[in-house]
């Protein structure tokens, strides 16, 4: 058998894209509650206050808040061993600055963990998945302000203490390296620079963004330290969006460009989180871009002491880079890059590359030698609900089969220490990049459209039965 008997098969979601109930039980407004709906052509808008002409899809999302019992039952029926989810900071501290946590927020997650325990499903909890209290954006410009580190530390202390014994696996920040991209300003770092309204074309001030990212890296290390102090059996990982790039040609200049991208897009954060300090390549990068980071002695100490126990990643696509200007662009939503002639793309232009996953796992394992878990992977596609309420999503099965096969090869042939796989959006949810419901990932269909219209009933797709078989055979039967 390729996979260990305890391999964590499962699925993943995030509070802001899945829970809905955005103002229920004293929850505060979060950054995502101010993101309008969009499509791949019409970009999402970031608004300061509610614009009655716009629709805000994350506010209702998949209504998990009221469906959690049935949803977890469906996960159990598929045989899930693990469920990756996130806690909404705003359910626990609605503005981020309260003295006492919100008991109703804690109670909601208590109920979730109790339900998971009933079915022996291991929770894997992200402390911060692309959201923060809106109040901290208004007051501090998000992570741009060092004071937010303390507020976050208070939040994580509260949840580590309260959920002690109920959760063993934790992730600090979702796709923390999104902060190395201009897109990460609002989504990842809570920075809303004056005039920033277009989600995919935000006003970017690299000096502010990289300082904010530094604060977040310190907060991540602090969370690891706090989590270990509160319960030494806690396993705490990072979460990196792996955005692998290949050189488009064998021109050495393309090779150098690809290497630079690997460093600045994924290793920049991962090195700090796994090795406890910035890579040497960061210094010339900061100098070239006139970025002057305020890194205190205390920060350095925290970074060194707060390295992670394991490496977690999301993986969807790869891209190419080139110094040759005549190459055509791929239209990967967040990433772009040159088109790879050997790969096909999803409906949303993301280049599908299962072998790239094996390559990526090897790169990570060679570099850090830490246990690895894939906490996001999957295919966003338009699903058609048939008259008899099923969905024949062979395309999704094909995508997942090829990626799990690549994982197997990484384990069998390359000896990578991989301990789990949680497929992204196991039950349909709102897309992060476009705010659509139509970009579906799930094994379970949620009857709601891009504007929250529908019954919110759940329907099993063909992939539901397929994944059940995969889990039952511990990844041996992919047919
Ligand atoms: C990852 C995020 O970037 O990709 C998720 O962690 C996101 O929040 C997922 O939903 C898929 O991207 P999208 O834009 O298709 O939802």
Short mmCIF file of C-alpha atoms and ligand atoms in Angstrom, two decimals, residues 13-14 16-17 84 129-130 174-175 178 187 199 239 241 314 316 333-334 348 350 376 378-380 424-425 429-436 439 441, ligand 1:
data_model
loop_
_atom_site.label_atom_id
_atom_site.label_comp_id
_atom_site.label_asym_id
_atom_site.label_seq_id
_atom_site.Cartn_x
_atom_site.Cartn_y
_atom_site.Cartn_z
CA UNK A 13 -13.41 24.55 3.40
CA UNK A 14 -12.97 27.99 4.95
CA UNK A 16 -15.71 32.95 5.03
CA UNK A 17 -16.49 30.96 1.88
CA UNK A 84 -9.89 21.06 7.17
CA UNK A 129 -8.17 31.94 6.16
CA UNK A 130 -8.25 35.08 4.02
CA UNK A 174 -3.91 30.31 4.74
CA UNK A 175 -1.61 30.79 1.73
CA UNK A 178 -0.26 35.46 -1.18
CA UNK A 187 -7.34 39.32 0.86
CA UNK A 199 -9.91 43.07 -6.12
CA UNK A 239 0.14 26.86 4.58
CA UNK A 241 0.03 28.34 -2.04
CA UNK A 314 -2.45 24.15 -1.79
CA UNK A 316 -4.00 23.74 -8.38
CA UNK A 333 -6.83 33.88 -12.47
CA UNK A 334 -4.39 34.91 -9.80
CA UNK A 348 -11.28 29.24 -15.66
CA UNK A 350 -5.98 27.26 -14.73
CA UNK A 376 -6.12 22.09 -1.03
CA UNK A 378 -9.29 20.32 -6.87
CA UNK A 379 -11.05 21.46 -9.98
CA UNK A 380 -13.36 24.45 -10.16
CA UNK A 424 -10.67 21.81 -1.64
CA UNK A 425 -14.30 22.82 -1.41
CA UNK A 429 -18.71 27.03 -1.72
CA UNK A 430 -18.06 30.56 -2.92
CA UNK A 431 -14.96 31.02 -5.08
CA UNK A 432 -12.32 33.23 -3.53
CA UNK A 433 -11.05 34.83 -6.72
CA UNK A 434 -14.34 35.45 -8.51
CA UNK A 435 -16.97 35.31 -5.77
CA UNK A 436 -19.04 32.93 -7.86
CA UNK A 439 -17.15 27.75 -9.93
CA UNK A 441 -15.26 22.17 -6.50
C1 LIG B 1 -6.97 28.96 -2.65
C2 LIG B 1 -7.66 29.51 -1.44
O1 LIG B 1 -6.28 30.00 -3.24
O2 LIG B 1 -7.70 28.52 -3.72
C3 LIG B 1 -9.15 29.22 -1.37
O3 LIG B 1 -7.05 29.12 -0.25
C4 LIG B 1 -9.73 29.29 -2.76
O4 LIG B 1 -9.72 30.12 -0.45
C5 LIG B 1 -9.07 28.22 -3.62
O5 LIG B 1 -11.11 29.18 -2.79
C6 LIG B 1 -9.62 28.11 -5.02
O6 LIG B 1 -9.63 29.34 -5.65
P1 LIG B 1 -10.96 29.95 -6.27
O7 LIG B 1 -10.59 31.31 -6.64
O8 LIG B 1 -11.27 29.08 -7.43
O9 LIG B 1 -11.98 29.87 -5.22
#
